[in-house]
XYZ file of C-alpha atoms in Angstrom:
226
model
C -0.022 -0.011 -0.030
C 1.983 2.908 -0.672
C 0.693 5.458 2.335
C 2.423 7.727 4.839
C 3.634 4.612 6.513
C 6.040 4.179 4.126
C 8.355 6.432 5.395
C 11.864 4.487 4.629
C 13.744 7.590 2.692
C 11.486 10.140 3.623
C 12.535 13.136 4.953
C 10.722 16.082 5.891
C 9.261 14.886 9.034
C 11.980 16.234 12.201
C 14.079 14.421 14.288
C 13.848 11.010 15.866
C 13.193 12.035 19.653
C 15.102 9.815 21.473
C 13.012 9.886 25.452
C 15.755 9.037 27.426
C 15.174 6.151 29.923
C 11.991 5.412 28.053
C 9.660 3.411 30.205
C 8.198 0.197 28.714
C 4.550 1.405 28.606
C 3.601 5.315 28.984
C 0.276 4.355 30.292
C -1.562 1.255 31.944
C -3.585 1.671 28.164
C -0.859 0.407 26.163
C -0.252 -2.194 28.487
C -4.021 -3.969 27.115
C -3.692 -2.457 23.306
C -0.411 -4.842 23.347
C -2.179 -7.767 24.617
C -5.127 -7.733 22.748
C -3.553 -8.331 19.420
C -1.763 -11.675 20.414
C -5.438 -12.786 22.378
C -7.557 -11.689 19.323
C -4.866 -13.645 15.983
C -4.887 -16.436 18.282
C -9.200 -16.397 17.778
C -8.182 -15.857 14.216
C -9.806 -12.234 13.294
C -6.285 -11.717 12.127
C -2.849 -12.363 11.037
C 0.299 -10.778 11.170
C -0.227 -9.000 8.002
C -3.725 -8.537 8.429
C -3.050 -6.569 11.304
C -0.452 -4.231 9.191
C -2.945 -3.359 6.913
C -5.406 -3.001 9.202
C -3.718 0.516 10.212
C -2.415 1.353 7.319
C -6.131 2.166 6.874
C -5.956 5.214 9.259
C -6.390 8.131 7.811
C -3.029 9.522 7.121
C -2.869 12.730 9.931
C -4.611 10.637 12.548
C -2.000 8.177 11.985
C 1.340 10.270 11.990
C 0.111 12.437 15.036
C -1.025 9.219 16.972
C 1.186 7.175 18.924
C 2.686 4.070 18.689
C -0.715 1.636 20.943
C -3.284 4.028 18.843
C -2.169 2.409 15.440
C -2.725 -1.664 17.129
C -6.035 -0.288 19.009
C -7.014 1.133 15.607
C -6.503 -2.133 13.580
C -7.705 -4.328 16.500
C -11.462 -2.361 16.130
C -11.390 -2.349 12.438
C -10.688 -6.736 12.925
C -12.758 -8.074 15.551
C -15.948 -5.296 14.567
C -15.584 -6.794 10.971
C -16.088 -10.283 11.922
C -18.672 -9.521 14.151
C -16.934 -10.047 17.548
C -17.561 -6.352 18.535
C -20.942 -4.365 19.009
C -19.416 -0.943 17.256
C -23.153 0.556 19.052
C -21.694 -1.198 22.247
C -17.773 -0.376 22.172
C -19.417 3.672 21.755
C -20.565 2.922 24.422
C -18.972 1.750 27.037
C -16.102 4.305 25.629
C -18.341 7.367 26.557
C -18.958 5.682 30.200
C -14.919 4.815 30.779
C -14.316 8.460 29.347
C -16.775 9.856 31.664
C -15.423 6.937 34.753
C -12.012 6.583 34.054
C -11.525 5.044 37.978
C -14.248 2.786 37.333
C -13.300 -1.053 37.339
C -12.925 -2.743 33.857
C -14.669 -6.684 33.459
C -12.212 -8.673 35.057
C -12.854 -11.836 32.640
C -10.472 -15.525 33.447
C -9.542 -17.364 30.580
C -7.542 -19.684 31.591
C -7.172 -21.439 28.186
C -6.182 -19.217 26.550
C -3.654 -17.973 29.353
C -1.499 -20.684 28.973
C -1.836 -20.676 25.105
C -0.292 -17.285 25.232
C 2.601 -17.899 27.499
C 3.149 -20.912 25.133
C 3.432 -18.928 22.338
C 5.152 -16.153 24.558
C 8.190 -18.877 25.133
C 8.198 -20.818 21.508
C 7.419 -17.359 19.841
C 4.437 -17.992 16.540
C 7.185 -19.081 12.800
C 5.906 -17.346 9.327
C 8.053 -19.742 7.341
C 5.804 -22.452 5.220
C 6.884 -25.948 3.518
C 6.832 -25.814 -0.292
C 7.416 -27.231 -3.318
C 8.176 -24.067 -5.478
C 11.555 -23.749 -6.439
C 13.626 -20.998 -5.785
C 13.822 -18.020 -9.232
C 16.922 -16.936 -8.212
C 20.303 -17.532 -5.561
C 22.995 -16.068 -3.777
C 25.007 -13.598 -6.302
C 22.316 -13.331 -8.571
C 21.901 -9.560 -9.521
C 18.846 -8.617 -9.392
C 16.019 -5.480 -9.425
C 12.851 -4.863 -7.175
C 10.001 -4.894 -9.663
C 8.989 -0.802 -9.613
C 4.605 -2.065 -9.873
C 2.829 -0.090 -7.218
C 0.854 -2.825 -5.619
C -2.838 -2.161 -4.152
C -3.646 -3.363 -0.657
C -0.990 -4.183 1.782
C 2.963 -5.132 0.339
C 6.258 -5.248 2.482
C 7.786 -3.906 -0.863
C 9.094 -0.446 0.317
C 8.591 2.300 -2.264
C 12.212 2.801 -1.210
C 14.085 0.146 -3.046
C 11.126 0.036 -6.218
C 13.062 -0.578 -9.144
C 16.400 -0.286 -7.336
C 19.409 -3.104 -8.365
C 20.934 -5.207 -5.607
C 22.611 -8.429 -5.414
C 20.938 -11.611 -3.748
C 23.354 -11.886 -0.142
C 21.351 -15.058 1.104
C 18.090 -17.422 0.214
C 16.355 -18.132 3.496
C 13.497 -20.460 2.094
C 9.737 -19.918 1.592
C 7.784 -17.994 4.239
C 3.814 -16.779 4.799
C 4.017 -13.909 1.544
C 2.173 -10.310 3.100
C 0.831 -9.646 -0.119
C -1.113 -12.213 0.045
C -1.770 -12.816 3.703
C -2.441 -8.909 4.934
C -5.333 -9.144 2.182
C -7.361 -12.044 3.260
C -5.859 -14.182 0.351
C -3.804 -17.022 2.415
C -0.395 -17.602 2.957
C 1.319 -18.444 -0.302
C 4.482 -19.312 0.647
C 6.868 -17.781 -1.046
C 10.717 -17.488 -1.022
C 12.655 -14.935 1.041
C 15.838 -13.529 -0.250
C 18.427 -11.058 1.634
C 19.565 -8.231 -1.521
C 22.349 -6.145 -0.731
C 21.896 -2.555 -2.394
C 24.635 0.174 -2.380
C 23.341 3.236 -0.726
C 24.811 5.062 -4.157
C 22.142 3.275 -6.073
C 19.027 4.080 -3.397
C 19.914 7.339 -2.501
C 22.157 8.798 -5.574
C 26.212 9.383 -5.829
C 25.564 13.406 -4.545
C 24.136 12.343 -1.315
C 25.020 9.142 -0.113
C 27.938 7.904 1.695
C 29.800 6.311 -0.716
C 31.210 2.920 1.376
C 27.469 2.449 3.174
C 24.895 -0.737 1.843
C 21.567 -1.712 2.597
C 20.327 -4.876 2.870
C 16.291 -5.722 2.632
C 14.675 -8.577 3.272
C 12.582 -9.443 0.024
C 9.961 -12.174 -1.110
C 10.264 -14.007 -4.452
C 7.430 -11.860 -6.322
C 8.987 -9.016 -5.951
C 12.083 -9.300 -7.901
C 13.139 -9.641 -11.454
C 16.601 -10.458 -12.449
C 18.946 -8.092 -13.863
């Protein structure tokens, strides 16, 4: 998707402010938003790529001006309403109630099976690697170009690498293809490669450090032979 969230190589937005001794959470509601991602994902409301796509559909101004976990809350609301798990009118009523009564206790719900599942995922992770008998079309050392077209919907093909040429540095096997999974079309496993670019090829000879390189992991459908 070609939106404001794709900020690689974008300037004019000011410096990145690094907060000294930054806490993990700035407010308790961020903990809740963080927890809602895995718990709703395992229920099948969205996968990680759909989760990203939901964030990408925020209004550009809201996206740029809102805190990080606001983005999470937005996409969780988007998909749980879409799945029929949340009634928008009921959500509005509860939101109004807690705005007017900020110290009111939140509902207490126990789900031991979900807690056990979350503990397993936290310790073991959830790999995006998927088996596929699809043969690799490229190998380490191949010179490749990132396709320059601008796809609709979710994609992990950043604008600043489109049309650029680099060399495959590593091949990783097959993984969930975000451009399929993020758009609700299934895993469609594709080969993933690490491509090495010269900074000068990305930013231009005058702007780039001549000794600098950039690596980017790309899925095979993004590539063509150079």
